[in-house]
């Protein structure tokens, strides 16, 4: 099955089976839309939708992820360039393989040039759980992207083993707290203490804190009281095709 899927993955872009969904990200203070995260979707002709947790690792096991990652950047930039400026930033998940292959700067430059999207409206999400070697070239590459105005987010913060070291090592602009920390708040006092510590850390480092996977209003209130800047989750909106997201800009601010 895995081998079969991997073979199918090869032609998936060409056959038009890949698309991006966008999940809104909002400012907790006023419910205003601050941007959206692009999430890759594969609609397999025989098996239907295949979750990224299944096919991204398959793509990462070969050089396919380089091609796929380049496509995601171009497609996300192309769609975001059509949004009003008030729609904010588009975040794109990037694989460690794109960084290690040294391809990321060229892929980003191409996506921005083709689309005309301003660099400060693009943010790259690097997942903390992926092994990323701390090489000087990597630091130089990401620092250069940052200097060009591109945002850098540390995704799934808190569940990897290198969280703190990595925060110090790379010029991050956002920290995306893994949703496992929110599952039991506000009831769980230990989780609340951890959230407070992460909030203090992000504020001290002047990195925006974004909570992922907010599903319940009690979680939202709790994060708001903690002074967490932004949030994403089903409570505010599921990932949707670009056309549906567009309707959100006309609608008044949610939450609050
Ligand atoms: P991620 O970047 O941490 O994305 C957040 C995931 O949480 C998404 O799953 C999203 O649909 C889900 N989610 C959002 N809000 C909620 C919520 O309130 N509750 C729950 N239970 N889940 C929520 P998705 O779309 O299945 O993506 C899974 C992972 O696949 C992503 O995690 C990301 O690591 C990876 N991925 C997705 N698209 C790409 C891509 O274009 N490139 C790369 N390299 N990885 C991607
Ligand atoms: Mg992400
Ligand atoms: Mg995440
Ligand atoms: Mg994740």
mmCIF file of C-alpha atoms and ligand atoms in Angstrom:
data_model
loop_
_atom_site.group_PDB
_atom_site.id
_atom_site.type_symbol
_atom_site.label_atom_id
_atom_site.label_comp_id
_atom_site.label_asym_id
_atom_site.label_seq_id
_atom_site.Cartn_x
_atom_site.Cartn_y
_atom_site.Cartn_z
ATOM 1 C CA UNK A 1 0.000 0.000 0.000
ATOM 2 C CA UNK A 2 2.747 2.468 0.976
ATOM 3 C CA UNK A 3 4.747 1.618 -2.133
ATOM 4 C CA UNK A 4 1.633 1.965 -4.253
ATOM 5 C CA UNK A 5 0.770 5.329 -2.710
ATOM 6 C CA UNK A 6 4.296 6.561 -3.192
ATOM 7 C CA UNK A 7 4.122 5.654 -6.868
ATOM 8 C CA UNK A 8 0.764 7.453 -7.182
ATOM 9 C CA UNK A 9 2.190 10.498 -5.398
ATOM 10 C CA UNK A 10 4.679 11.007 -8.212
ATOM 11 C CA UNK A 11 2.142 12.192 -10.743
ATOM 12 C CA UNK A 12 -0.363 13.670 -8.317
ATOM 13 C CA UNK A 13 0.470 17.339 -8.976
ATOM 14 C CA UNK A 14 0.486 16.842 -12.731
ATOM 15 C CA UNK A 15 -2.902 15.110 -12.574
ATOM 16 C CA UNK A 16 -4.343 17.981 -10.531
ATOM 17 C CA UNK A 17 -5.013 15.869 -7.430
ATOM 18 C CA UNK A 18 -3.212 18.257 -5.064
ATOM 19 C CA UNK A 19 -4.729 21.389 -3.593
ATOM 20 C CA UNK A 20 -4.260 23.697 -0.647
ATOM 21 C CA UNK A 21 -6.719 24.354 2.140
ATOM 22 C CA UNK A 22 -6.341 27.422 4.324
ATOM 23 C CA UNK A 23 -7.019 27.584 8.031
ATOM 24 C CA UNK A 24 -7.653 31.061 9.460
ATOM 25 C CA UNK A 25 -5.476 32.420 12.220
ATOM 26 C CA UNK A 26 -6.938 35.116 14.426
ATOM 27 C CA UNK A 27 -5.796 37.733 16.964
ATOM 28 C CA UNK A 28 -7.209 36.709 20.353
ATOM 29 C CA UNK A 29 -7.600 40.315 21.504
ATOM 30 C CA UNK A 30 -10.236 41.215 18.908
ATOM 31 C CA UNK A 31 -10.941 38.169 16.732
ATOM 32 C CA UNK A 32 -9.449 39.875 13.666
ATOM 33 C CA UNK A 33 -8.038 37.617 10.934
ATOM 34 C CA UNK A 34 -4.226 37.784 10.947
ATOM 35 C CA UNK A 35 -3.584 35.238 8.238
ATOM 36 C CA UNK A 36 -4.034 31.644 7.232
ATOM 37 C CA UNK A 37 -1.986 28.461 7.162
ATOM 38 C CA UNK A 38 -1.769 26.586 3.858
ATOM 39 C CA UNK A 39 -2.344 22.858 4.367
ATOM 40 C CA UNK A 40 -1.730 20.405 1.573
ATOM 41 C CA UNK A 41 -4.587 18.143 0.471
ATOM 42 C CA UNK A 42 -4.360 15.073 -1.745
ATOM 43 C CA UNK A 43 -7.534 13.798 -3.307
ATOM 44 C CA UNK A 44 -6.613 10.314 -4.544
ATOM 45 C CA UNK A 45 -8.721 9.162 -7.532
ATOM 46 C CA UNK A 46 -9.389 5.726 -5.983
ATOM 47 C CA UNK A 47 -8.946 6.217 -2.226
ATOM 48 C CA UNK A 48 -10.322 9.719 -1.795
ATOM 49 C CA UNK A 49 -8.660 12.235 0.539
ATOM 50 C CA UNK A 50 -5.346 10.975 1.979
ATOM 51 C CA UNK A 51 -4.236 12.810 5.154
ATOM 52 C CA UNK A 52 -0.921 14.698 5.043
ATOM 53 C CA UNK A 53 0.237 12.648 8.044
ATOM 54 C CA UNK A 54 0.202 9.676 5.632
ATOM 55 C CA UNK A 55 1.595 11.127 2.416
ATOM 56 C CA UNK A 56 4.044 13.804 3.640
ATOM 57 C CA UNK A 57 6.306 11.161 5.259
ATOM 58 C CA UNK A 58 6.173 9.161 2.008
ATOM 59 C CA UNK A 59 7.236 12.234 0.062
ATOM 60 C CA UNK A 60 9.925 13.010 2.620
ATOM 61 C CA UNK A 61 11.397 9.538 2.248
ATOM 62 C CA UNK A 62 12.342 10.466 -1.315
ATOM 63 C CA UNK A 63 13.265 13.642 -3.133
ATOM 64 C CA UNK A 64 9.591 14.023 -4.056
ATOM 65 C CA UNK A 65 9.124 16.384 -1.116
ATOM 66 C CA UNK A 66 11.415 18.904 -2.837
ATOM 67 C CA UNK A 67 9.125 19.081 -5.856
ATOM 68 C CA UNK A 68 5.975 19.056 -3.725
ATOM 69 C CA UNK A 69 7.352 21.715 -1.357
ATOM 70 C CA UNK A 70 8.197 23.994 -4.270
ATOM 71 C CA UNK A 71 4.694 23.583 -5.665
ATOM 72 C CA UNK A 72 3.101 24.396 -2.281
ATOM 73 C CA UNK A 73 5.142 27.603 -1.994
ATOM 74 C CA UNK A 74 4.238 28.765 -5.506
ATOM 75 C CA UNK A 75 0.574 27.867 -5.139
ATOM 76 C CA UNK A 76 0.197 29.469 -1.680
ATOM 77 C CA UNK A 77 1.931 32.669 -2.832
ATOM 78 C CA UNK A 78 -0.179 32.775 -5.988
ATOM 79 C CA UNK A 79 -3.436 32.476 -4.043
ATOM 80 C CA UNK A 80 -2.385 34.808 -1.207
ATOM 81 C CA UNK A 81 -1.388 37.506 -3.704
ATOM 82 C CA UNK A 82 -5.076 37.666 -4.711
ATOM 83 C CA UNK A 83 -6.230 38.259 -1.121
ATOM 84 C CA UNK A 84 -6.747 41.756 0.257
ATOM 85 C CA UNK A 85 -3.815 43.000 2.314
ATOM 86 C CA UNK A 86 -6.035 42.865 5.406
ATOM 87 C CA UNK A 87 -6.118 39.071 5.061
ATOM 88 C CA UNK A 88 -2.613 39.094 6.492
ATOM 89 C CA UNK A 89 0.070 36.488 6.264
ATOM 90 C CA UNK A 90 0.074 33.138 4.527
ATOM 91 C CA UNK A 91 2.009 30.431 6.422
ATOM 92 C CA UNK A 92 3.550 27.559 4.528
ATOM 93 C CA UNK A 93 4.858 24.366 6.097
ATOM 94 C CA UNK A 94 8.378 23.571 5.011
ATOM 95 C CA UNK A 95 10.132 20.250 5.237
ATOM 96 C CA UNK A 96 13.614 19.944 6.695
ATOM 97 C CA UNK A 97 14.613 18.289 3.411
ATOM 98 C CA UNK A 98 13.932 21.517 1.489
ATOM 99 C CA UNK A 99 16.267 23.310 3.867
ATOM 100 C CA UNK A 100 18.961 20.670 3.898
ATOM 101 C CA UNK A 101 18.961 20.404 0.114
ATOM 102 C CA UNK A 102 19.636 24.167 0.056
ATOM 103 C CA UNK A 103 16.630 24.692 -2.229
ATOM 104 C CA UNK A 104 14.489 26.869 -0.005
ATOM 105 C CA UNK A 105 15.829 30.353 -0.912
ATOM 106 C CA UNK A 106 15.405 29.697 -4.644
ATOM 107 C CA UNK A 107 11.921 28.204 -4.137
ATOM 108 C CA UNK A 108 10.845 31.164 -2.009
ATOM 109 C CA UNK A 109 12.312 33.707 -4.420
ATOM 110 C CA UNK A 110 10.566 32.051 -7.352
ATOM 111 C CA UNK A 111 7.206 31.917 -5.540
ATOM 112 C CA UNK A 112 7.410 35.609 -4.578
ATOM 113 C CA UNK A 113 8.610 36.771 -8.000
ATOM 114 C CA UNK A 114 5.947 34.798 -9.883
ATOM 115 C CA UNK A 115 3.092 35.927 -7.648
ATOM 116 C CA UNK A 116 4.141 39.440 -6.693
ATOM 117 C CA UNK A 117 3.348 38.633 -3.040
ATOM 118 C CA UNK A 118 5.311 40.975 -0.713
ATOM 119 C CA UNK A 119 7.876 39.034 1.327
ATOM 120 C CA UNK A 120 6.429 40.227 4.643
ATOM 121 C CA UNK A 121 3.166 38.446 3.843
ATOM 122 C CA UNK A 122 4.874 35.041 3.741
ATOM 123 C CA UNK A 123 5.774 32.971 6.781
ATOM 124 C CA UNK A 124 7.565 29.621 6.751
ATOM 125 C CA UNK A 125 6.683 27.018 9.385
ATOM 126 C CA UNK A 126 9.468 24.668 10.393
ATOM 127 C CA UNK A 127 8.278 21.776 12.466
ATOM 128 C CA UNK A 128 10.187 21.186 15.604
ATOM 129 C CA UNK A 129 9.760 17.435 15.470
ATOM 130 C CA UNK A 130 11.785 17.162 12.269
ATOM 131 C CA UNK A 131 15.456 16.522 12.631
ATOM 132 C CA UNK A 132 17.178 19.660 11.439
ATOM 133 C CA UNK A 133 20.904 19.632 11.775
ATOM 134 C CA UNK A 134 22.342 22.743 13.345
ATOM 135 C CA UNK A 135 24.639 23.623 10.503
ATOM 136 C CA UNK A 136 26.025 27.123 9.920
ATOM 137 C CA UNK A 137 24.652 27.046 6.340
ATOM 138 C CA UNK A 138 21.155 26.472 7.695
ATOM 139 C CA UNK A 139 21.411 29.402 10.059
ATOM 140 C CA UNK A 140 22.766 31.645 7.280
ATOM 141 C CA UNK A 141 19.995 30.585 4.909
ATOM 142 C CA UNK A 142 17.172 31.185 7.380
ATOM 143 C CA UNK A 143 18.683 34.433 8.656
ATOM 144 C CA UNK A 144 18.869 35.700 5.048
ATOM 145 C CA UNK A 145 15.197 34.819 4.456
ATOM 146 C CA UNK A 146 14.346 36.605 7.680
ATOM 147 C CA UNK A 147 16.309 39.682 6.569
ATOM 148 C CA UNK A 148 14.279 39.705 3.372
ATOM 149 C CA UNK A 149 11.191 40.129 5.545
ATOM 150 C CA UNK A 150 9.901 36.549 5.496
ATOM 151 C CA UNK A 151 8.497 35.305 8.802
ATOM 152 C CA UNK A 152 9.763 32.125 10.466
ATOM 153 C CA UNK A 153 7.539 30.077 12.765
ATOM 154 C CA UNK A 154 8.565 27.172 14.957
ATOM 155 C CA UNK A 155 5.696 24.699 14.515
ATOM 156 C CA UNK A 156 4.522 22.081 17.024
ATOM 157 C CA UNK A 157 6.463 23.841 19.752
ATOM 158 C CA UNK A 158 6.995 21.862 22.923
ATOM 159 C CA UNK A 159 6.791 18.279 21.705
ATOM 160 C CA UNK A 160 10.196 18.031 20.061
ATOM 161 C CA UNK A 161 13.367 17.588 22.010
ATOM 162 C CA UNK A 162 15.177 20.698 20.788
ATOM 163 C CA UNK A 163 12.621 23.427 21.511
ATOM 164 C CA UNK A 164 14.628 25.813 23.622
ATOM 165 C CA UNK A 165 17.945 25.315 21.887
ATOM 166 C CA UNK A 166 16.302 25.922 18.545
ATOM 167 C CA UNK A 167 14.559 29.081 19.699
ATOM 168 C CA UNK A 168 17.938 30.505 20.603
ATOM 169 C CA UNK A 169 19.606 29.312 17.453
ATOM 170 C CA UNK A 170 17.247 30.571 14.758
ATOM 171 C CA UNK A 171 15.614 34.001 14.228
ATOM 172 C CA UNK A 172 12.003 32.924 14.770
ATOM 173 C CA UNK A 173 9.156 35.417 14.620
ATOM 174 C CA UNK A 174 6.409 33.060 15.846
ATOM 175 C CA UNK A 175 6.105 30.062 18.078
ATOM 176 C CA UNK A 176 3.216 27.715 17.372
ATOM 177 C CA UNK A 177 2.321 25.898 20.514
ATOM 178 C CA UNK A 178 1.445 22.260 19.894
ATOM 179 C CA UNK A 179 -2.217 21.542 20.494
ATOM 180 C CA UNK A 180 -1.459 18.746 22.980
ATOM 181 C CA UNK A 181 -0.813 21.491 25.584
ATOM 182 C CA UNK A 182 -4.349 22.788 25.210
ATOM 183 C CA UNK A 183 -6.192 19.495 25.481
ATOM 184 C CA UNK A 184 -6.806 19.709 29.236
ATOM 185 C CA UNK A 185 -6.863 23.420 29.994
ATOM 186 C CA UNK A 186 -8.070 25.177 32.024
ATOM 187 C CA UNK A 187 -8.745 22.198 34.342
ATOM 188 C CA UNK A 188 -5.187 20.871 34.409
ATOM 189 C CA UNK A 189 -3.034 23.095 36.631
ATOM 190 C CA UNK A 190 0.261 21.683 35.365
ATOM 191 C CA UNK A 191 -0.644 22.496 31.775
ATOM 192 C CA UNK A 192 -1.618 26.011 32.809
ATOM 193 C CA UNK A 193 1.776 26.456 34.467
ATOM 194 C CA UNK A 194 3.545 25.278 31.313
ATOM 195 C CA UNK A 195 1.493 27.650 29.167
ATOM 196 C CA UNK A 196 2.350 30.555 31.423
ATOM 197 C CA UNK A 197 6.051 29.728 31.231
ATOM 198 C CA UNK A 198 5.937 29.502 27.439
ATOM 199 C CA UNK A 199 4.054 32.794 27.287
ATOM 200 C CA UNK A 200 6.747 34.475 29.421
ATOM 201 C CA UNK A 201 9.449 32.991 27.240
ATOM 202 C CA UNK A 202 7.867 34.104 23.988
ATOM 203 C CA UNK A 203 7.261 37.606 25.322
ATOM 204 C CA UNK A 204 10.826 37.914 26.613
ATOM 205 C CA UNK A 205 12.186 36.798 23.237
ATOM 206 C CA UNK A 206 9.682 39.037 21.383
ATOM 207 C CA UNK A 207 8.303 36.090 19.462
ATOM 208 C CA UNK A 208 4.571 35.943 18.768
ATOM 209 C CA UNK A 209 2.816 33.055 20.475
ATOM 210 C CA UNK A 210 0.254 31.217 18.379
ATOM 211 C CA UNK A 211 -1.901 28.507 19.943
ATOM 212 C CA UNK A 212 -2.857 25.622 17.656
ATOM 213 C CA UNK A 213 -5.887 23.375 17.871
ATOM 214 C CA UNK A 214 -8.245 25.633 19.814
ATOM 215 C CA UNK A 215 -11.566 23.791 19.831
ATOM 216 C CA UNK A 216 -13.462 25.050 22.881
ATOM 217 C CA UNK A 217 -14.420 28.489 24.086
ATOM 218 C CA UNK A 218 -12.938 27.782 27.526
ATOM 219 C CA UNK A 219 -9.548 27.292 25.862
ATOM 220 C CA UNK A 220 -9.912 30.564 23.993
ATOM 221 C CA UNK A 221 -10.774 32.512 27.142
ATOM 222 C CA UNK A 222 -7.861 30.960 28.940
ATOM 223 C CA UNK A 223 -5.393 31.849 26.161
ATOM 224 C CA UNK A 224 -6.763 35.358 25.992
ATOM 225 C CA UNK A 225 -6.276 35.782 29.741
ATOM 226 C CA UNK A 226 -2.704 34.514 29.320
ATOM 227 C CA UNK A 227 -1.999 37.227 26.732
ATOM 228 C CA UNK A 228 -1.317 34.720 23.984
ATOM 229 C CA UNK A 229 -1.402 36.798 20.781
ATOM 230 C CA UNK A 230 -2.909 34.513 18.179
ATOM 231 C CA UNK A 231 -4.810 31.281 17.776
ATOM 232 C CA UNK A 232 -5.886 28.765 15.205
ATOM 233 C CA UNK A 233 -8.340 25.896 15.530
ATOM 234 C CA UNK A 234 -11.741 24.512 14.737
ATOM 235 C CA UNK A 235 -13.359 27.047 17.071
ATOM 236 C CA UNK A 236 -12.341 29.787 14.606
ATOM 237 C CA UNK A 237 -12.482 27.799 11.412
ATOM 238 C CA UNK A 238 -11.503 24.532 9.745
ATOM 239 C CA UNK A 239 -9.083 24.484 6.823
ATOM 240 C CA UNK A 240 -11.065 25.455 3.704
ATOM 241 C CA UNK A 241 -10.370 26.085 0.004
ATOM 242 C CA UNK A 242 -9.207 29.628 -0.832
ATOM 243 C CA UNK A 243 -12.636 30.622 -2.230
ATOM 244 C CA UNK A 244 -14.347 29.876 1.076
ATOM 245 C CA UNK A 245 -11.747 31.764 3.071
ATOM 246 C CA UNK A 246 -12.495 34.789 0.942
ATOM 247 C CA UNK A 247 -16.002 34.931 2.447
ATOM 248 C CA UNK A 248 -14.430 35.375 5.879
ATOM 249 C CA UNK A 249 -12.993 38.768 4.956
ATOM 250 C CA UNK A 250 -16.413 40.168 4.265
ATOM 251 C CA UNK A 251 -17.793 38.769 7.534
ATOM 252 C CA UNK A 252 -17.330 40.752 10.786
ATOM 253 C CA UNK A 253 -14.706 39.601 13.313
ATOM 254 C CA UNK A 254 -15.584 36.392 15.122
ATOM 255 C CA UNK A 255 -14.997 35.424 18.710
ATOM 256 C CA UNK A 256 -14.937 37.871 21.577
HETATM 257 P P1 LIG B 1 0.555 21.369 11.309
HETATM 258 O O1 LIG B 1 1.380 22.239 10.441
HETATM 259 O O2 LIG B 1 0.823 21.408 12.764
HETATM 260 O O3 LIG B 1 -0.943 21.751 10.982
HETATM 261 C C1 LIG B 1 -1.979 21.741 11.936
HETATM 262 C C2 LIG B 1 -2.823 20.500 11.818
HETATM 263 O O4 LIG B 1 -3.815 20.518 12.850
HETATM 264 C C3 LIG B 1 -3.588 20.399 10.511
HETATM 265 O O5 LIG B 1 -3.711 19.009 10.182
HETATM 266 C C4 LIG B 1 -4.950 20.978 10.881
HETATM 267 O O6 LIG B 1 -5.994 20.553 10.027
HETATM 268 C C5 LIG B 1 -5.112 20.419 12.278
HETATM 269 N N1 LIG B 1 -6.031 21.217 13.107
HETATM 270 C C6 LIG B 1 -6.293 22.539 13.004
HETATM 271 N N2 LIG B 1 -7.138 22.951 13.969
HETATM 272 C C7 LIG B 1 -7.435 21.861 14.711
HETATM 273 C C8 LIG B 1 -8.274 21.649 15.872
HETATM 274 O O7 LIG B 1 -8.918 22.556 16.408
HETATM 275 N N3 LIG B 1 -8.320 20.384 16.374
HETATM 276 C C9 LIG B 1 -7.628 19.356 15.807
HETATM 277 N N4 LIG B 1 -7.736 18.147 16.363
HETATM 278 N N5 LIG B 1 -6.819 19.519 14.724
HETATM 279 C C10 LIG B 1 -6.727 20.761 14.179
HETATM 280 P P2 LIG B 1 -3.446 18.462 8.724
HETATM 281 O O8 LIG B 1 -3.983 19.424 7.715
HETATM 282 O O9 LIG B 1 -3.920 17.060 8.709
HETATM 283 O O10 LIG B 1 -1.868 18.509 8.592
HETATM 284 C C11 LIG B 1 -1.070 17.673 9.383
HETATM 285 C C12 LIG B 1 0.386 18.045 9.263
HETATM 286 O O11 LIG B 1 0.879 17.744 7.936
HETATM 287 C C13 LIG B 1 0.675 19.524 9.459
HETATM 288 O O12 LIG B 1 0.691 19.827 10.839
HETATM 289 C C14 LIG B 1 2.025 19.646 8.798
HETATM 290 O O13 LIG B 1 3.050 19.244 9.678
HETATM 291 C C15 LIG B 1 1.928 18.644 7.658
HETATM 292 N N6 LIG B 1 1.661 19.377 6.404
HETATM 293 C C16 LIG B 1 0.477 19.831 5.905
HETATM 294 N N7 LIG B 1 0.656 20.479 4.737
HETATM 295 C C17 LIG B 1 1.994 20.458 4.496
HETATM 296 C C18 LIG B 1 2.837 20.983 3.447
HETATM 297 O O14 LIG B 1 2.401 21.655 2.498
HETATM 298 N N8 LIG B 1 4.184 20.717 3.543
HETATM 299 C C19 LIG B 1 4.728 20.033 4.591
HETATM 300 N N9 LIG B 1 6.055 19.816 4.613
HETATM 301 N N10 LIG B 1 3.984 19.543 5.598
HETATM 302 C C20 LIG B 1 2.633 19.753 5.547
HETATM 303 MG MG1 LIG B 2 2.018 24.074 10.492
HETATM 304 MG MG1 LIG B 3 1.523 22.541 14.178
HETATM 305 MG MG1 LIG B 4 1.770 19.190 13.338
#
